Short mmCIF file of C-alpha atoms in Angstrom, two decimals:
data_model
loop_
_atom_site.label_atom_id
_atom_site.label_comp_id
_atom_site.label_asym_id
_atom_site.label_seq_id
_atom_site.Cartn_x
_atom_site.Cartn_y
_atom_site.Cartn_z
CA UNK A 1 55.89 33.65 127.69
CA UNK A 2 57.66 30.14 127.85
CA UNK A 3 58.63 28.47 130.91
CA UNK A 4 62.09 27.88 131.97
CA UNK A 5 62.47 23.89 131.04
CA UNK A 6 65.65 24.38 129.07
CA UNK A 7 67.21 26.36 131.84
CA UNK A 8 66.19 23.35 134.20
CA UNK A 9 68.00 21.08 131.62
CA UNK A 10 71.37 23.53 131.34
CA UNK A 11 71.40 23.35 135.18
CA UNK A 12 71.34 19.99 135.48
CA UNK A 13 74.08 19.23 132.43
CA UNK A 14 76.44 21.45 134.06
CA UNK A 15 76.00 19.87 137.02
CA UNK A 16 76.59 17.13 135.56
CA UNK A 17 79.85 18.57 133.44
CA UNK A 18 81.22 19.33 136.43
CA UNK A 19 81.36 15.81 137.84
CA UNK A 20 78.70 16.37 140.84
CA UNK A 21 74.80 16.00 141.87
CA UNK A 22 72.73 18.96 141.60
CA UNK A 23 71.30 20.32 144.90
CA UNK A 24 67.49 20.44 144.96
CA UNK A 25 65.86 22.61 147.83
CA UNK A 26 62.08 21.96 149.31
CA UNK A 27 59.78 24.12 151.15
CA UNK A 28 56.02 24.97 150.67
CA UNK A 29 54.71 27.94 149.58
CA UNK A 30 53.21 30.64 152.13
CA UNK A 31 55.75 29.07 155.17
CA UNK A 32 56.26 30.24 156.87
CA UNK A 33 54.80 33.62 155.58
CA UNK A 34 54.19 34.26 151.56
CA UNK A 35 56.90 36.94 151.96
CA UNK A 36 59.18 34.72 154.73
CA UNK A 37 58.99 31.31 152.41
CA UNK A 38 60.06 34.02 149.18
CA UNK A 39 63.51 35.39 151.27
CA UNK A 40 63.93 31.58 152.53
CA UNK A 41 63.62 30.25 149.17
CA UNK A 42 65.98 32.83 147.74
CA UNK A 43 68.59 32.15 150.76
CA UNK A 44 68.73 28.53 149.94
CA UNK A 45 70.02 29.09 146.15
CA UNK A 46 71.96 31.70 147.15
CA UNK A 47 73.94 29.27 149.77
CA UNK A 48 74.13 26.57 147.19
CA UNK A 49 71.15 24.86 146.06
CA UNK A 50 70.98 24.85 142.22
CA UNK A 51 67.35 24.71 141.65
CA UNK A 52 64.08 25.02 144.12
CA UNK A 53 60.67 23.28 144.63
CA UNK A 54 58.18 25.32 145.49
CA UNK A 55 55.22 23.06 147.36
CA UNK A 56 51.87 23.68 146.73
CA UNK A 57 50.32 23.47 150.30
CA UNK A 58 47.81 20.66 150.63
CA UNK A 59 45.18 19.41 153.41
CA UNK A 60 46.17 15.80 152.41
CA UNK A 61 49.43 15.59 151.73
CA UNK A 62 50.55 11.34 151.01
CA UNK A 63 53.88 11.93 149.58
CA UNK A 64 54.82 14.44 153.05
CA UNK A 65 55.50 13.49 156.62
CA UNK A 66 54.89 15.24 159.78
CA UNK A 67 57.54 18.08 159.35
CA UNK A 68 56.13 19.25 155.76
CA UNK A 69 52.92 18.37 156.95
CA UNK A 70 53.27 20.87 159.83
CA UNK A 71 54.71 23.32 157.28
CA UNK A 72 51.69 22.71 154.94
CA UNK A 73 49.17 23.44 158.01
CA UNK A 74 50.72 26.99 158.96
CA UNK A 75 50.66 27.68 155.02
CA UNK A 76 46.89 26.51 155.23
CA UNK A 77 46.11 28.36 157.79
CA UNK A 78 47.72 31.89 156.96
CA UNK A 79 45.18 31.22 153.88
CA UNK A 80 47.62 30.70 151.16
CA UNK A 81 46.55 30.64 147.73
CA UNK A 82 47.43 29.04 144.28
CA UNK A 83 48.05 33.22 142.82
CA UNK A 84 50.46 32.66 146.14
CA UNK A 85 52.30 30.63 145.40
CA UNK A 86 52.77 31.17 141.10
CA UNK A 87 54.20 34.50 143.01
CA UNK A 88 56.24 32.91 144.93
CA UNK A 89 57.57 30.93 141.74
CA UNK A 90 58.01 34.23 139.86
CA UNK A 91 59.82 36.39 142.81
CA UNK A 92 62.57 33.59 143.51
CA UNK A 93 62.85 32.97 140.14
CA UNK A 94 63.53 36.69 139.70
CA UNK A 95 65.60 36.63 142.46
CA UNK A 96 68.34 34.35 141.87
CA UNK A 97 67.82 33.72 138.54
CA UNK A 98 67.38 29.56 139.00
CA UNK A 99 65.37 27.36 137.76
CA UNK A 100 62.17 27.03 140.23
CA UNK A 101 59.48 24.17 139.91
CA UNK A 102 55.89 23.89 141.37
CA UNK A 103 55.76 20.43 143.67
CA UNK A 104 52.24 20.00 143.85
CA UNK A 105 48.99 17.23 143.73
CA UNK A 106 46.82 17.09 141.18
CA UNK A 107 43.38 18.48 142.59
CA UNK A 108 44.49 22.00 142.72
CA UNK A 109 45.23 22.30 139.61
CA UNK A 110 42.39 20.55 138.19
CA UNK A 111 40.23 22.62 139.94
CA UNK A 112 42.07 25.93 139.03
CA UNK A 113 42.13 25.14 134.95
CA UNK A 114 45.14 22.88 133.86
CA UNK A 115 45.71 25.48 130.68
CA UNK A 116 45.48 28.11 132.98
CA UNK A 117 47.93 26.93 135.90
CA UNK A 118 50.77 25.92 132.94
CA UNK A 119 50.24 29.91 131.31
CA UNK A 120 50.19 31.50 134.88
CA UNK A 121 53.24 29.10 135.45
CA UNK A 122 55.14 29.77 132.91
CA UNK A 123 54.72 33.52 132.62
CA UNK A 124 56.13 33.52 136.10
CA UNK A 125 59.23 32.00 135.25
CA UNK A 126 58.30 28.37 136.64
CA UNK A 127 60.55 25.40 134.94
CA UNK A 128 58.10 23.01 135.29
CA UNK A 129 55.96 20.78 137.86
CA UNK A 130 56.73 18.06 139.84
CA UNK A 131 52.87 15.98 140.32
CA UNK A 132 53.52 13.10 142.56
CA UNK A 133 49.75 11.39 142.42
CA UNK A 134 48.92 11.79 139.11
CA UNK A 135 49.28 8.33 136.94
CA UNK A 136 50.90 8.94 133.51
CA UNK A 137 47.79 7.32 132.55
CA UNK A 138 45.47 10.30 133.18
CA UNK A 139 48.04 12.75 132.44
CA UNK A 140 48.09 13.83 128.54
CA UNK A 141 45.98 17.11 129.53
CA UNK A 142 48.58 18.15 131.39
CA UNK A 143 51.76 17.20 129.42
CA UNK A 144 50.41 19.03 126.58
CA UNK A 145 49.58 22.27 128.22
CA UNK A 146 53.47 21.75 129.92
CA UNK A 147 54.88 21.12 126.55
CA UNK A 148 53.22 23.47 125.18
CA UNK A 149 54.10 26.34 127.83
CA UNK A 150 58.00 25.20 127.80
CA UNK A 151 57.32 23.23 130.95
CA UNK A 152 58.93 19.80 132.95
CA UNK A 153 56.84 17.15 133.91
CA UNK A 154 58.42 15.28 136.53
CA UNK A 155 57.06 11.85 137.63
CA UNK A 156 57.53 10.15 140.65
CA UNK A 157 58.98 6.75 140.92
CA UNK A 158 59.44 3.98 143.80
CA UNK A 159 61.35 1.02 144.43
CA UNK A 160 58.20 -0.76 144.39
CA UNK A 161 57.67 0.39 140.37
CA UNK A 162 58.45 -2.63 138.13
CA UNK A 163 61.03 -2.16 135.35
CA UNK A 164 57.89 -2.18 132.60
CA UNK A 165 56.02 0.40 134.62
CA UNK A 166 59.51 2.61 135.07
CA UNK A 167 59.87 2.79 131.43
CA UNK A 168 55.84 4.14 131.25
CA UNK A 169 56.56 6.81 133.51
CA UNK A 170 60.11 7.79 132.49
CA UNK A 171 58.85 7.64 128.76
CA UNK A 172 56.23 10.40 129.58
CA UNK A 173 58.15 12.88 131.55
CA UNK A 174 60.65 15.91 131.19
CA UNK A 175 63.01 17.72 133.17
CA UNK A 176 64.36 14.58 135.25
CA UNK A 177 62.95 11.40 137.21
CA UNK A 178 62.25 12.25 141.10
CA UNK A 179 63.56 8.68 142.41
CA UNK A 180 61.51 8.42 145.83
CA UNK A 181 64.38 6.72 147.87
CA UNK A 182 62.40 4.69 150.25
CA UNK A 183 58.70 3.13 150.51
CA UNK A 184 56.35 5.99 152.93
CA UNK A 185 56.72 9.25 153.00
CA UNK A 186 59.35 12.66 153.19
CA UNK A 187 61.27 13.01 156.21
CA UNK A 188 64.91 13.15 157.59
CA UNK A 189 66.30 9.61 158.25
CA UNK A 190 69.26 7.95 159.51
CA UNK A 191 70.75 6.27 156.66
CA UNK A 192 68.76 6.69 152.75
CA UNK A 193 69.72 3.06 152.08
CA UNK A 194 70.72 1.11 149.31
CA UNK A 195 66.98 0.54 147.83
CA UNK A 196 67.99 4.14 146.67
CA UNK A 197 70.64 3.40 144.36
CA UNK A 198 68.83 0.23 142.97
CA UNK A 199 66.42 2.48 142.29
CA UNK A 200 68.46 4.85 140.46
CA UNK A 201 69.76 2.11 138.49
CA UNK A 202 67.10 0.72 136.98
CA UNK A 203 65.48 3.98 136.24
CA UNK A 204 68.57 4.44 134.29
CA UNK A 205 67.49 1.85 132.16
CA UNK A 206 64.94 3.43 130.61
CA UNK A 207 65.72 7.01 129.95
CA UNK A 208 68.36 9.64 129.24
CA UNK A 209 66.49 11.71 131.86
CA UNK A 210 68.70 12.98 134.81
CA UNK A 211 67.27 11.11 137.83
CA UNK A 212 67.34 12.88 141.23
CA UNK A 213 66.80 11.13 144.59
CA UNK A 214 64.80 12.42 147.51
CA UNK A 215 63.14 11.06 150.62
CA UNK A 216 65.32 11.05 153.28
CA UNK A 217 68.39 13.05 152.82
CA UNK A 218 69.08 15.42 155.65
CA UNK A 219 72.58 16.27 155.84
CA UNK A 220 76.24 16.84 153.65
CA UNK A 221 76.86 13.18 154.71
CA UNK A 222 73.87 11.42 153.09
CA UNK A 223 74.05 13.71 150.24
CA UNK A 224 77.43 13.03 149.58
CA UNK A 225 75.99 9.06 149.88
CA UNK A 226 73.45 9.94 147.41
CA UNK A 227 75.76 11.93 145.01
CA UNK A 228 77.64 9.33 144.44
CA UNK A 229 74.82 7.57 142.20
CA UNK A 230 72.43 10.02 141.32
CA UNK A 231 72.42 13.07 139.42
CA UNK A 232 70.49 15.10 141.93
CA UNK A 233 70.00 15.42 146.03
CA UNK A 234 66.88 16.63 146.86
CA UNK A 235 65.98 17.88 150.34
CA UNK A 236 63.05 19.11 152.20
CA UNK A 237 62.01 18.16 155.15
CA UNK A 238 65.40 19.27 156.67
CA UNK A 239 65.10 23.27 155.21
CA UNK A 240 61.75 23.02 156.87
CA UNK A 241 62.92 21.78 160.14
CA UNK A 242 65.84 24.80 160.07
CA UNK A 243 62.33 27.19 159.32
CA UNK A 244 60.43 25.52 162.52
CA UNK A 245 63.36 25.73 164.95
CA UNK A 246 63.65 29.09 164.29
CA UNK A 247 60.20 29.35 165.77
CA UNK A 248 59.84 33.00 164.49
CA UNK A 249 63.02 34.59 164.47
CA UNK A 250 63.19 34.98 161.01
CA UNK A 251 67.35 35.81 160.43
CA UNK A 252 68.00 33.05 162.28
CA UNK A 253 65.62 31.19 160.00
CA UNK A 254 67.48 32.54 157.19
CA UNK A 255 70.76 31.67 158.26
CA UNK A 256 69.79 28.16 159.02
CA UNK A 257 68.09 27.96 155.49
CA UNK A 258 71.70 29.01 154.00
CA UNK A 259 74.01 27.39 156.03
CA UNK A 260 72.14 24.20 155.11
CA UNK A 261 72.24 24.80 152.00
CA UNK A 262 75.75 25.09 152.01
CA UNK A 263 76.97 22.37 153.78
CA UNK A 264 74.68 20.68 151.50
CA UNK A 265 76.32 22.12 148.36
CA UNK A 266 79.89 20.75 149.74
CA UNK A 267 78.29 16.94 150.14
CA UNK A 268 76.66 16.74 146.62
CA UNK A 269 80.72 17.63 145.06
CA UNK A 270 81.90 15.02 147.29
CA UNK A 271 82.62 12.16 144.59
CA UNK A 272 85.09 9.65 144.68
#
């Protein structure tokens, strides 16, 4: 079976037709249960987001900050597990029908069998992966088991990437660019900042891709801000946050997840 890449592409076109940013939701896998991060997943595209990240829970996250981090450990520690969270993928897909990617760092799937995580992938209905430490210059194994499963490869860029090195990553990926808005790591912040669109601008440069920014964005304000110069909002830390504050009570959880994502939903059509 082929994965979902050209779903991920009509997505983001008629986002695009439609004069607004597409609305990317975050949260790991197996958070805060397997079962509770499926239905919180699901909520979040049913409120509005347009496609969904589903994180790979890792011991040594560098891309996350505390919140996902925190996340990650309760994922960790209720023993999650890579057939986890391609089941996760599959169900949500299922679900809702949306494009869902795997957001995840290279070592798991090295050790699981790179052929082997893009079939079990793609069978479940995944669009593609989003690999935020591994350098295009190690990463022909996996493009060619993505390709070859109907799979996105989504790179990660930074402000601090020089226009030569932009063009290297943006020449080798699918799907769209995920434009890291600031320097450090995922979190909610005050104001995303006009590195951001800079950043967005001369990624644009180089490639036809859609670029979508995250880092940062926590609210219908700042994705609004964002929407204005990319072509996607992405957002995790803040679904997360919703999750943790719920401390257990899972339909309030739930609602949080959706109203989120709907407020969210109304920022990213917010153009001028």
């Amino acid at each position: 079976m082929a994965g979902n890449i050209e779903l991920l592409d009509s997505v983001l076109a008629q986002a695009k037709a439609e004069n607004r940013a597409a609305l990317v939701g975050y949260l790991p896998a197996g958070f805060p249960t397997v079962d509770g991060g499926i239905r919180a997943m699901t909520e979040m595209l049913d409120g509005g987001c347009d496609i969904v990240e589903v994180g790979l829970p890792h011991s040594d996250p560098v891309l996350d900050g505390p919140v996902i981090q925190t996340a990650d450990d309760i994922a960790l520690r209720g023993g999650i597990k890579i057939v986890d969270v391609i089941r996760t993928v599959r169900d949500v897909h299922a679900a809702t029908g949306a494009p869902v990617l795997c957001m995840t760092y290279w070592n798991p799937v090295d050790a699981y069998g790179v052929e082997r995580f893009a079939a079990d992938l793609a069978e479940a209905g995944g669009a593609g992966c989003i690999l935020p430490d591994l350098p295009v210059e190690e990463s022909e194994v996996w493009r060619k088991a993505a390709e070859q499963h109907g799979l996105a490869t989504v790179f990660v860029v930074a402000p601090s990437s020089r226009d030569e090195r932009l063009a290297k990553i943006t020449a080798a990926g699918s799907g769209f660019v995920y434009a890291a808005s600031l320097m450090g790591v995922t979190g909610t912040r005050e104001s995303v900042g006009r590195e951001a669109q800079e950043l967005v601008v001369r990624t644009r440069a180089t490639t036809e891709l859609p670029v979508c920014v995250g880092l940062g964005v926590s609210n219908a304000t700042q994705a609004a801000e964002v929407a204005q110069f990319a072509d996607g909002v992405i957002v995790g830390s803040a679904f997360v946050k919703r999750l943790l504050e719920a401390d257990g009570d899972e339909p309030a959880g739930l609602a949080g997840v959706r109203a989120l994502a709907g407020d969210l939903a109304e920022g990213v059509r917010k153009r001028s």
